[in-house]
């Protein structure tokens, strides 16, 4: 009977170690995969500028796939009376894509419509890194002729960025740690039950 318990304990520990290691490997590798994360932008993230720009450029940490996307939307229009008009967040671009002036392939450029109003603009992106194909989502903002409202920066600051499926990868790391801890603790649990 004791030898059967030992065999069951060994098999249980081996399975916990195996699955824990697999989860840690999956979660760990996803952390190490190169991603195209935000580095800088023109206009600068969270800045206030005097006049609407004609182009928006966003620079990233790694080379981008041609499938990467950028969009610039208007959410607030500043009226001549200095009152604000809240908009539906429609795109204000003529065209966008990889920046042809960047030989490194690490930036995207959006050409904006002429005659844009003063107000608040958001820059949204979905990058896919070249080679590794890892996906990152993000957004930032800039204001024209008005300060950025405080409630905009209160929660996430000037830049918000997330990796695709980051919750699943975080859960894999936590699950792996828990399984490995159980594998180490199983002999002690078994001894406690024998008493």
N, CA, C and O of each residue as an XYZ file, in Angstrom:
780
protein
N       0.837     -1.201      0.000
C       0.000      0.000      0.000
C       0.882      1.265      0.000
O       0.613      2.225     -0.722
N       1.936      1.240      0.825
C       2.840      2.394      0.910
C       3.558      2.601     -0.410
O       3.765      3.740     -0.828
N       3.949      1.492     -1.089
C       4.663      1.617     -2.364
C       3.736      2.176     -3.455
O       4.179      2.922     -4.328
N       2.455      1.813     -3.397
C       1.487      2.370     -4.361
C       1.346      3.873     -4.162
O       1.278      4.633     -5.129
N       1.302      4.297     -2.898
C       1.211      5.730     -2.605
C       2.443      6.474     -3.124
O       2.332      7.569     -3.674
N       3.612      5.869     -2.942
C       4.841      6.498     -3.422
C       4.826      6.637     -4.937
O       5.253      7.659     -5.474
N       4.341      5.622     -5.620
C       4.279      5.659     -7.089
C       3.294      6.747     -7.536
O       3.589      7.522     -8.446
N       2.129      6.798     -6.894
C       1.133      7.819     -7.233
C       1.700      9.214     -6.956
O       1.507     10.140     -7.743
N       2.405      9.350     -5.819
C       3.023     10.630     -5.476
C       4.072     11.034     -6.512
O       4.124     12.193     -6.923
N       4.901     10.088     -6.930
C       5.928     10.383     -7.931
C       5.311     10.775     -9.269
O       5.763     11.721     -9.914
N       4.278     10.047     -9.685
C       3.603     10.371    -10.956
C       2.949     11.749    -10.869
O       3.041     12.547    -11.801
N       2.286     12.023     -9.741
C       1.634     13.328     -9.560
C       2.655     14.452     -9.600
O       2.435     15.473    -10.250
N       3.777     14.266     -8.902
C       4.825     15.296     -8.901
C       5.403     15.492    -10.298
O       5.635     16.621    -10.732
N       5.636     14.373    -11.004
C       6.199     14.463    -12.355
C       5.255     15.227    -13.286
O       5.692     16.060    -14.080
N       3.957     14.934    -13.179
C       2.977     15.633    -14.020
C       2.912     17.121    -13.671
O       2.856     17.967    -14.564
N       2.920     17.439    -12.379
C       2.904     18.841    -11.970
C       4.158     19.577    -12.447
O       4.070     20.708    -12.926
N       5.317     18.941    -12.316
C       6.563     19.544    -12.809
C       6.488     19.763    -14.320
O       6.847     20.829    -14.819
N       6.018     18.744    -15.042
C       5.964     18.821    -16.504
C       5.055     19.960    -16.966
O       5.463     20.808    -17.759
N       3.813     19.970    -16.461
C       2.867     20.998    -16.893
C       3.262     22.388    -16.373
O       3.060     23.391    -17.058
N       3.823     22.438    -15.163
C       4.299     23.722    -14.640
C       5.428     24.281    -15.483
O       5.457     25.474    -15.788
N       6.367     23.407    -15.861
C       7.485     23.839    -16.699
C       6.990     24.279    -18.078
O       7.483     25.260    -18.634
N       6.014     23.549    -18.628
C       5.462     23.907    -19.944
C       4.803     25.284    -19.895
O       4.991     26.097    -20.800
N       4.033     25.544    -18.840
C       3.387     26.850    -18.707
C       4.411     27.966    -18.519
O       4.281     29.039    -19.106
N       5.429     27.709    -17.699
C       6.479     28.715    -17.499
C       7.239     28.983    -18.801
O       7.583     30.127    -19.100
N       7.496     27.936    -19.563
C       8.192     28.094    -20.839
C       7.356     28.924    -21.806
O       7.867     29.839    -22.453
N       6.057     28.597    -21.902
C       5.161     29.350    -22.793
C       5.096     30.818    -22.382
O       5.245     31.709    -23.219
N       4.873     31.069    -21.091
C       4.790     32.450    -20.606
C       6.109     33.186    -20.718
O       6.135     34.371    -21.052
N       7.222     32.485    -20.438
C       8.544     33.104    -20.491
C       8.982     33.457    -21.902
O       9.539     34.529    -22.139
N       8.728     32.547    -22.839
C       9.120     32.812    -24.224
C       8.364     34.017    -24.772
O       8.924     34.826    -25.512
N       7.087     34.132    -24.403
C       6.294     35.263    -24.907
C       6.828     36.600    -24.389
O       6.663     37.627    -25.047
N       7.460     36.592    -23.224
C       8.054     37.821    -22.692
C       9.310     38.191    -23.497
O       9.599     39.369    -23.703
N      10.046     37.175    -23.946
C      11.308     37.405    -24.644
C      11.144     37.710    -26.130
O      12.087     38.184    -26.763
N       9.970     37.449    -26.698
C       9.750     37.685    -28.128
C       9.846     39.189    -28.420
O       9.186     39.988    -27.756
N      10.651     39.574    -29.395
C      10.765     41.006    -29.724
C       9.430     41.576    -30.195
O       8.734     40.971    -31.010
N       9.092     42.734    -29.675
C       7.851     43.412    -30.041
C       8.172     44.825    -30.517
O       9.209     45.393    -30.174
N       7.275     45.369    -31.300
C       7.433     46.747    -31.780
C       6.657     47.656    -30.830
O       5.464     47.893    -31.023
N       7.339     48.161    -29.805
C       6.720     49.029    -28.810
C       7.001     50.496    -29.113
O       7.982     50.835    -29.775
N       6.126     51.349    -28.619
C       6.238     52.794    -28.811
C       7.569     53.314    -28.261
O       7.991     52.943    -27.165
N       8.221     54.181    -29.044
C       9.445     54.849    -28.606
C       9.216     56.360    -28.532
O       9.505     56.982    -27.509
N       8.701     56.949    -29.606
C       8.467     58.393    -29.640
C       7.492     58.708    -30.765
O       7.169     57.856    -31.592
N       7.033     59.956    -30.774
C       6.116     60.359    -31.844
C       6.288     61.844    -32.150
O       6.815     62.608    -31.342
N       5.832     62.225    -33.327
C       5.780     63.615    -33.750
C       4.364     63.880    -34.238
O       3.940     63.282    -35.227
N       3.612     64.769    -33.564
C       3.904     65.520    -32.350
C       4.172     64.593    -31.152
O       3.709     63.452    -31.133
N       4.917     65.083    -30.161
C       5.221     64.251    -28.997
C       3.961     63.814    -28.250
O       2.963     64.534    -28.217
N       4.022     62.638    -27.659
C       2.885     62.091    -26.900
C       2.505     63.030    -25.765
O       3.359     63.455    -24.987
N       1.220     63.349    -25.675
C       0.709     64.186    -24.601
C       1.001     65.659    -24.728
O       0.723     66.430    -23.809
N       1.562     66.067    -25.862
C       1.961     67.474    -26.010
C       0.799     68.358    -26.447
O      -0.243     67.877    -26.891
N       1.007     69.660    -26.307
C       0.091     70.662    -26.845
C       0.856     71.464    -27.877
O       1.916     72.015    -27.579
N       0.327     71.533    -29.091
C       0.984     72.278    -30.162
C       0.048     73.393    -30.623
O      -1.151     73.366    -30.344
N       0.605     74.365    -31.327
C      -0.172     75.552    -31.691
C      -1.111     75.312    -32.871
O      -2.253     75.770    -32.852
N      -0.650     74.609    -33.886
C      -1.431     74.407    -35.107
C      -1.523     72.911    -35.438
O      -0.630     72.143    -35.081
N      -2.609     72.494    -36.125
C      -2.748     71.078    -36.488
C      -1.610     70.631    -37.403
O      -1.245     71.356    -38.329
N      -1.051     69.458    -37.159
C       0.042     68.969    -38.007
C      -0.494     68.448    -39.341
O      -1.684     68.166    -39.480
N       0.400     68.328    -40.308
C       0.007     67.733    -41.593
C       0.279     66.232    -41.600
O      -0.366     65.474    -42.324
N       1.256     65.811    -40.773
C       1.566     64.383    -40.648
C       1.792     64.030    -39.186
O       2.162     64.878    -38.374
N       1.563     62.766    -38.870
C       1.890     62.212    -37.556
C       2.827     61.039    -37.802
O       2.542     60.172    -38.628
N       3.940     61.014    -37.086
C       4.908     59.920    -37.211
C       5.078     59.272    -35.844
O       5.249     59.959    -34.837
N       5.028     57.949    -35.817
C       5.241     57.201    -34.574
C       6.402     56.248    -34.796
O       6.413     55.483    -35.760
N       7.386     56.297    -33.892
C       8.581     55.447    -33.963
C       8.456     54.307    -32.962
O       7.971     54.494    -31.846
N       8.902     53.118    -33.379
C       8.796     51.918    -32.562
C      10.157     51.273    -32.347
O      11.131     51.614    -33.018
N      10.212     50.347    -31.412
C      11.481     49.752    -30.984
C      12.030     48.701    -31.945
O      13.230     48.428    -31.923
N      11.190     48.107    -32.782
C      11.646     47.063    -33.709
C      11.058     47.288    -35.091
O      10.120     48.065    -35.269
N      11.628     46.596    -36.059
C      11.157     46.697    -37.440
C       9.719     46.213    -37.529
O       9.340     45.234    -36.886
N       8.921     46.910    -38.336
C       7.492     46.637    -38.451
C       7.161     45.829    -39.701
O       7.814     45.959    -40.736
N       6.146     45.003    -39.582
C       5.570     44.316    -40.733
C       4.689     45.318    -41.473
O       4.203     46.276    -40.872
N       4.480     45.107    -42.761
C       3.611     45.996    -43.540
C       2.152     45.896    -43.094
O       1.331     46.729    -43.479
N       1.822     44.885    -42.288
C       0.460     44.730    -41.771
C       0.179     45.664    -40.584
O      -0.960     45.747    -40.126
N       1.183     46.351    -40.092
C       0.992     47.292    -38.981
C       0.079     48.426    -39.420
O       0.083     48.826    -40.584
N      -0.701     48.938    -38.477
C      -1.684     49.975    -38.805
C      -1.615     51.129    -37.817
O      -1.254     50.957    -36.653
N      -1.967     52.307    -38.311
C      -2.035     53.501    -37.473
C      -3.288     54.282    -37.880
O      -3.692     54.264    -39.043
N      -3.887     54.955    -36.922
C      -5.049     55.797    -37.213
C      -4.993     57.020    -36.300
O      -4.590     56.919    -35.141
N      -5.396     58.161    -36.821
C      -5.472     59.397    -36.042
C      -6.925     59.843    -36.068
O      -7.520     60.000    -37.134
N      -7.491     60.047    -34.879
C      -8.901     60.411    -34.770
C      -9.043     61.700    -33.961
O      -8.200     62.034    -33.128
N     -10.132     62.405    -34.235
C     -10.429     63.644    -33.519
C     -11.570     63.385    -32.549
O     -12.609     62.849    -32.937
N     -11.382     63.765    -31.286
C     -12.414     63.532    -30.268
C     -12.998     64.816    -29.686
O     -14.126     64.819    -29.193
N     -12.234     65.903    -29.743
C     -12.716     67.195    -29.236
C     -12.332     68.281    -30.239
O     -11.194     68.332    -30.705
N     -13.284     69.141    -30.563
C     -13.013     70.305    -31.409
C     -13.105     71.545    -30.532
O     -14.081     71.724    -29.804
N     -12.099     72.392    -30.600
C     -12.111     73.653    -29.866
C     -12.764     74.715    -30.749
O     -12.253     75.044    -31.819
N     -13.886     75.242    -30.294
C     -14.622     76.253    -31.057
C     -13.974     77.624    -30.884
O     -13.240     77.834    -29.918
N     -14.230     78.572    -31.810
C     -13.652     79.924    -31.665
C     -14.026     80.594    -30.338
O     -13.294     81.453    -29.846
N     -15.164     80.198    -29.763
C     -15.585     80.765    -28.476
C     -14.835     80.147    -27.292
O     -15.086     80.505    -26.141
N     -13.918     79.220    -27.577
C     -13.125     78.458    -26.587
C     -13.951     77.369    -25.902
O     -13.465     76.717    -24.978
N     -15.183     77.168    -26.341
C     -15.969     76.033    -25.853
C     -15.514     74.794    -26.615
O     -14.938     74.887    -27.700
N     -15.786     73.626    -26.020
C     -15.390     72.382    -26.681
C     -16.612     71.659    -27.236
O     -17.691     71.656    -26.642
N     -16.400     71.051    -28.391
C     -17.430     70.258    -29.057
C     -16.921     68.820    -29.075
O     -15.871     68.540    -29.654
N     -17.666     67.899    -28.438
C     -17.247     66.497    -28.379
C     -17.647     65.780    -29.668
O     -18.806     65.817    -30.079
N     -16.676     65.132    -30.292
C     -16.878     64.484    -31.586
C     -16.949     62.968    -31.424
O     -16.727     62.438    -30.335
N     -17.261     62.282    -32.518
C     -17.440     60.818    -32.469
C     -16.149     60.029    -32.664
O     -16.183     58.799    -32.702
N     -15.027     60.705    -32.787
C     -13.753     59.999    -32.930
C     -13.504     59.490    -34.334
O     -12.915     58.424    -34.510
N     -13.944     60.236    -35.340
C     -13.727     59.835    -36.737
C     -12.272     60.044    -37.134
O     -11.580     60.911    -36.600
N     -11.832     59.239    -38.073
C     -10.472     59.338    -38.587
C     -10.286     60.647    -39.333
O     -11.197     61.113    -40.017
N      -9.099     61.243    -39.202
C      -8.791     62.506    -39.878
C      -7.625     62.331    -40.854
O      -6.937     63.295    -41.190
N      -7.412     61.102    -41.301
C      -6.274     60.805    -42.167
C      -6.680     60.752    -43.636
O      -7.827     60.468    -43.980
N      -5.702     61.035    -44.483
C      -5.836     60.797    -45.918
C      -5.245     59.424    -46.226
O      -5.825     58.636    -46.974
N      -4.076     59.153    -45.633
C      -3.399     57.870    -45.866
C      -2.489     57.568    -44.683
O      -2.163     58.450    -43.890
N      -2.082     56.293    -44.579
C      -1.145     55.897    -43.519
C      -0.435     54.622    -43.930
O      -0.879     53.900    -44.823
N       0.670     54.363    -43.266
C       1.433     53.147    -43.530
C       2.838     53.285    -42.983
O       3.138     54.209    -42.227
N       3.699     52.352    -43.375
C       5.094     52.438    -42.962
C       5.692     53.733    -43.496
O       5.367     54.152    -44.606
N       6.549     54.361    -42.730
C       7.157     55.626    -43.109
C       8.205     55.379    -44.200
O       9.227     54.747    -43.931
N       7.975     55.862    -45.420
C       8.940     55.612    -46.503
C      10.273     56.337    -46.293
O      11.269     56.002    -46.934
N      10.292     57.328    -45.398
C      11.535     58.062    -45.133
C      12.397     57.395    -44.065
O      13.468     57.902    -43.731
N      11.944     56.272    -43.530
C      12.680     55.576    -42.469
C      13.237     54.257    -43.010
O      12.496     53.279    -43.121
N      14.530     54.214    -43.350
C      15.108     52.985    -43.912
C      15.136     51.808    -42.925
O      15.238     50.653    -43.338
N      15.045     52.106    -41.619
C      15.073     51.025    -40.627
C      13.732     50.290    -40.554
O      13.664     49.185    -40.016
N      12.665     50.893    -41.091
C      11.347     50.263    -41.066
C      10.714     50.231    -39.689
O       9.862     49.386    -39.413
N      11.125     51.150    -38.822
C      10.617     51.160    -37.442
C       9.608     52.272    -37.167
O       9.307     52.547    -36.006
N       9.088     52.906    -38.187
C       8.129     53.979    -37.941
C       6.969     53.932    -38.932
O       7.082     53.402    -40.037
N       5.847     54.507    -38.491
C       4.673     54.645    -39.346
C       4.338     56.120    -39.463
O       4.608     56.920    -38.568
N       3.734     56.454    -40.610
C       3.378     57.846    -40.862
C       1.925     57.927    -41.301
O       1.461     57.121    -42.108
N       1.213     58.910    -40.760
C      -0.163     59.178    -41.160
C      -0.217     60.572    -41.777
O       0.194     61.552    -41.154
N      -0.721     60.653    -42.992
C      -0.926     61.941    -43.659
C      -2.315     62.431    -43.284
O      -3.300     61.735    -43.531
N      -2.415     63.632    -42.686
C      -3.686     64.148    -42.192
C      -4.364     65.054    -43.219
O      -3.716     65.641    -44.085
N      -5.691     65.148    -43.092
C      -6.465     66.021    -43.974
C      -6.051     67.480    -43.743
O      -5.700     67.850    -42.623
N      -6.090     68.294    -44.775
C      -5.764     69.725    -44.577
C      -6.909     70.438    -43.860
O      -8.055     69.988    -43.893
N      -6.586     71.545    -43.221
C      -7.597     72.389    -42.583
C      -8.235     71.801    -41.348
O      -9.403     72.074    -41.070
N      -7.500     71.002    -40.598
C      -8.057     70.419    -39.377
C      -8.238     71.484    -38.293
O      -7.565     72.515    -38.292
N      -9.143     71.211    -37.393
C      -9.478     72.148    -36.316
C      -8.534     71.976    -35.122
O      -7.795     70.997    -35.022
N      -8.584     72.945    -34.239
C      -7.877     72.815    -32.963
C      -8.717     71.911    -32.067
O      -9.942     71.875    -32.176
N      -8.046     71.187    -31.185
C      -8.757     70.271    -30.305
C      -7.876     69.123    -29.861
O      -6.654     69.256    -29.797
N      -8.500     67.985    -29.551
C      -7.792     66.817    -29.031
C      -7.807     65.701    -30.063
O      -8.844     65.399    -30.653
N      -6.646     65.093    -30.275
C      -6.492     64.013    -31.257
C      -5.871     62.796    -30.578
O      -4.994     62.924    -29.723
N      -6.337     61.626    -30.971
C      -5.762     60.376    -30.491
C      -5.070     59.658    -31.641
O      -5.562     59.650    -32.769
N      -3.929     59.059    -31.343
C      -3.189     58.251    -32.306
C      -3.279     56.809    -31.817
O      -2.810     56.493    -30.724
N      -3.874     55.941    -32.615
C      -4.038     54.520    -32.263
C      -3.183     53.670    -33.191
O      -3.075     53.961    -34.382
N      -2.577     52.622    -32.649
C      -1.780     51.739    -33.499
C      -1.985     50.277    -33.129
O      -2.370     49.927    -32.014
N      -1.709     49.455    -34.116
C      -1.655     47.996    -33.957
C      -0.421     47.574    -34.729
O      -0.434     47.526    -35.959
N       0.652     47.267    -33.999
C       1.902     46.912    -34.672
C       2.056     45.402    -34.724
O       1.616     44.670    -33.838
N       2.691     44.975    -35.785
C       3.101     43.575    -35.915
C       4.581     43.627    -36.255
O       4.969     44.188    -37.280
N       5.405     43.045    -35.397
C       6.844     43.119    -35.637
C       7.227     42.233    -36.807
O       6.679     41.145    -36.982
N       8.168     42.704    -37.602
C       8.642     41.922    -38.746
C       9.391     40.698    -38.231
O      10.134     40.786    -37.253
N       9.202     39.589    -38.870
C       9.889     38.358    -38.464
C       9.129     37.592    -37.400
O       8.627     36.501    -37.668
N       9.035     38.141    -36.199
C       8.389     37.438    -35.087
C       6.871     37.529    -35.154
O       6.175     36.677    -34.601
N       6.353     38.550    -35.823
C       4.904     38.720    -36.013
C       4.153     38.928    -34.702
O       2.950     38.671    -34.646
N       4.819     39.383    -33.655
C       4.145     39.647    -32.379
C       3.357     40.951    -32.480
O       3.806     41.917    -33.097
N       2.183     40.962    -31.867
C       1.249     42.079    -32.016
C       1.197     42.919    -30.740
O       1.167     42.388    -29.630
N       1.186     44.229    -30.918
C       1.045     45.177    -29.818
C       0.008     46.224    -30.210
O      -0.023     46.691    -31.348
N      -0.842     46.584    -29.247
C      -1.843     47.639    -29.446
C      -1.460     48.828    -28.578
O      -0.886     48.656    -27.503
N      -1.773     50.025    -29.038
C      -1.488     51.176    -28.206
C      -2.179     52.430    -28.685
O      -2.780     52.469    -29.759
N      -2.076     53.460    -27.854
C      -2.616     54.768    -28.230
C      -1.914     55.848    -27.419
O      -1.404     55.607    -26.325
N      -1.908     57.028    -27.985
C      -1.446     58.222    -27.303
C      -2.302     59.384    -27.802
O      -3.255     59.170    -28.552
N      -1.983     60.577    -27.406
C      -2.800     61.725    -27.799
C      -1.934     62.977    -27.849
O      -0.831     63.022    -27.306
N      -2.465     63.978    -28.510
C      -1.871     65.314    -28.492
C      -3.003     66.319    -28.646
O      -4.071     65.987    -29.159
N      -2.770     67.531    -28.208
C      -3.783     68.583    -28.294
C      -3.263     69.710    -29.173
O      -2.060     69.956    -29.257
N      -4.197     70.385    -29.821
C      -3.852     71.530    -30.669
C      -4.591     72.754    -30.127
O      -5.822     72.792    -30.125
N      -3.829     73.759    -29.665
C      -4.415     75.013    -29.214
C      -5.191     74.942    -27.912
O      -5.918     75.878    -27.579
N      -5.054     73.860    -27.175
C      -5.740     73.703    -25.888
C      -4.952     72.724    -25.030
O      -4.230     71.884    -25.569
N      -5.073     72.811    -23.710
C      -4.387     71.807    -22.882
C      -5.104     70.458    -22.977
O      -6.305     70.398    -23.240
N      -4.359     69.396    -22.762
C      -4.961     68.061    -22.718
C      -5.791     67.978    -21.438
O      -5.269     68.240    -20.355
N      -7.078     67.617    -21.541
C      -7.892     67.513    -20.325
C      -7.286     66.536    -19.321
O      -6.786     65.477    -19.698
N      -7.336     66.896    -18.052
C      -6.712     66.092    -16.996
C      -7.271     64.669    -16.924
O      -6.533     63.726    -16.637
N      -8.573     64.512    -17.183
C      -9.172     63.176    -17.084
C      -8.621     62.213    -18.134
O      -8.733     60.997    -17.978
N      -8.027     62.748    -19.203
C      -7.446     61.895    -20.249
C      -6.196     61.201    -19.711
O      -6.001     60.009    -19.949
N      -5.353     61.931    -18.995
C      -4.085     61.374    -18.506
C      -4.192     60.748    -17.119
O      -3.249     60.108    -16.653
N      -5.318     60.926    -16.466
C      -5.471     60.473    -15.078
C      -5.277     58.962    -14.929
O      -4.608     58.519    -13.996
N      -5.851     58.170    -15.832
C      -5.815     56.714    -15.683
C      -4.543     56.072    -16.233
O      -3.916     55.260    -15.552
N      -4.160     56.429    -17.457
C      -3.053     55.707    -18.081
C      -1.893     56.583    -18.523
O      -0.996     56.097    -19.212
N      -1.881     57.838    -18.158
C      -0.784     58.708    -18.559
C      -0.911     59.111    -20.019
O      -2.018     59.188    -20.553
N       0.219     59.369    -20.665
C       0.174     59.825    -22.053
C       0.221     58.687    -23.060
O      -0.148     58.873    -24.220
N       0.672     57.501    -22.631
C       0.778     56.357    -23.550
C       0.128     55.142    -22.910
O       0.379     54.831    -21.746
N      -0.704     54.465    -23.674
C      -1.304     53.194    -23.254
C      -0.883     52.162    -24.282
O      -1.074     52.361    -25.482
N      -0.308     51.051    -23.814
C       0.164     50.021    -24.746
C       0.032     48.654    -24.108
O       0.339     48.478    -22.930
N      -0.429     47.678    -24.894
C      -0.590     46.297    -24.416
C      -0.153     45.325    -25.502
O      -0.336     45.574    -26.694
N       0.424     44.221    -25.069
C       0.756     43.143    -25.988
C      -0.458     42.261    -26.188
O      -1.262     42.073    -25.275
N      -0.583     41.728    -27.380
C      -1.704     40.850    -27.697
C      -1.706     39.652    -26.745
O      -0.671     39.018    -26.540
N      -2.836     39.351    -26.179
C      -3.046     38.208    -25.287
C      -2.146     38.260    -24.049
O      -1.703     37.220    -23.561
N      -1.877     39.466    -23.542
C      -0.988     39.583    -22.378
C      -1.580     38.928    -21.139
O      -0.835     38.423    -20.300
N      -2.909     38.925    -21.003
C      -3.527     38.294    -19.834
C      -3.319     36.781    -19.856
O      -3.042     36.174    -18.821
N      -3.450     36.182    -21.021
C      -3.240     34.735    -21.140
C      -1.810     34.341    -20.809
O      -1.578     33.315    -20.170
N      -0.853     35.147    -21.238
C       0.554     34.843    -20.954
C       0.865     35.034    -19.474
O       1.619     34.260    -18.884
N       0.279     36.069    -18.882
C       0.468     36.291    -17.445
C      -0.150     35.136    -16.656
O       0.432     34.667    -15.678
N      -1.334     34.680    -17.085
C      -1.985     33.552    -16.417
C      -1.135     32.289    -16.543
O      -1.065     31.499    -15.602
N      -0.485     32.088    -17.700
C       0.381     30.924    -17.890
C       1.555     30.956    -16.921
O       1.914     29.929    -16.344
N       2.157     32.134    -16.738
C       3.276     32.251    -15.791
C       2.826     31.952    -14.361
O       3.495     31.219    -13.633
N       1.697     32.520    -13.971
C       1.187     32.290    -12.611
C       0.823     30.818    -12.427
O       1.143     30.222    -11.398
N       0.149     30.229    -13.428
C      -0.208     28.810    -13.358
C       1.014     27.914    -13.259
O       1.012     26.929    -12.521
N       2.066     28.261    -14.009
C       3.306     27.478    -13.952
C       3.951     27.528    -12.585
O       4.418     26.509    -12.076
N       3.980     28.715    -11.984
C       4.563     28.875    -10.644
C       3.756     28.071     -9.623
O       4.328     27.391     -8.770
N       2.423     28.152     -9.714
C       1.562     27.424     -8.771
C       1.771     25.915     -8.907
O       1.868     25.212     -7.901
N       1.841     25.412    -10.145
C       2.043     23.968    -10.348
C       3.397     23.507     -9.824
O       3.497     22.443     -9.212
N       4.431     24.294    -10.059
C       5.761     23.923     -9.553
C       5.766     23.941     -8.030
O       6.365     23.064     -7.408
N       5.111     24.921     -7.420
C       5.039     24.997     -5.959
C       4.283     23.782     -5.405
O       4.679     23.214     -4.387
N       3.203     23.389     -6.072
C       2.467     22.187     -5.646
C       3.320     20.933     -5.760
O       3.268     20.054     -4.899
N       4.107     20.859     -6.832
C       4.983     19.697     -7.017
C       5.991     19.599     -5.872
O       6.270     18.503     -5.386
N       6.537     20.735     -5.439
C       7.475     20.728     -4.322
C       6.771     20.430     -2.998
O       7.341     19.775     -2.126
N       5.540     20.907     -2.846
C       4.807     20.758     -1.583
C       4.123     19.405     -1.438
O       3.757     19.021     -0.327
N       3.945     18.677     -2.531
C       3.199     17.413     -2.502
C       3.760     16.383     -1.513
O       2.974     15.746     -0.813
N       5.081     16.191     -1.423
C       5.580     15.233     -0.434
C       5.230     15.616      1.010
O       4.940     14.752      1.838
N       5.261     16.912      1.296
C       4.920     17.359      2.652
C       3.424     17.150      2.935
O       3.041     16.778      4.045
N       2.592     17.393      1.923
C       1.169     17.162      2.068
C       0.894     15.682      2.304
O       0.057     15.312      3.127
N       1.629     14.834      1.553
C       1.485     13.371      1.693
C       1.898     12.896      3.092
O       1.247     12.029      3.675
N       2.982     13.468      3.625
C       3.434     13.080      4.980
C       2.406     13.486      6.032
O       2.163     12.753      6.990
N       1.798     14.679      5.842
C       0.798     15.157      6.784
C      -0.415     14.233      6.824
O      -0.988     14.005      7.890
N      -0.807     13.702      5.669
C      -1.970     12.806      5.614
C      -1.662     11.450      6.247
O      -2.550     10.830      6.833
N      -0.397     10.974      6.138
C      -0.020      9.675      6.715
C      -0.070      9.704      8.226
O      -0.338      8.682      8.858
N       0.186     10.864      8.817
C       0.129     10.947     10.279
C      -1.305     10.869     10.717
O      -1.589     10.920     11.913
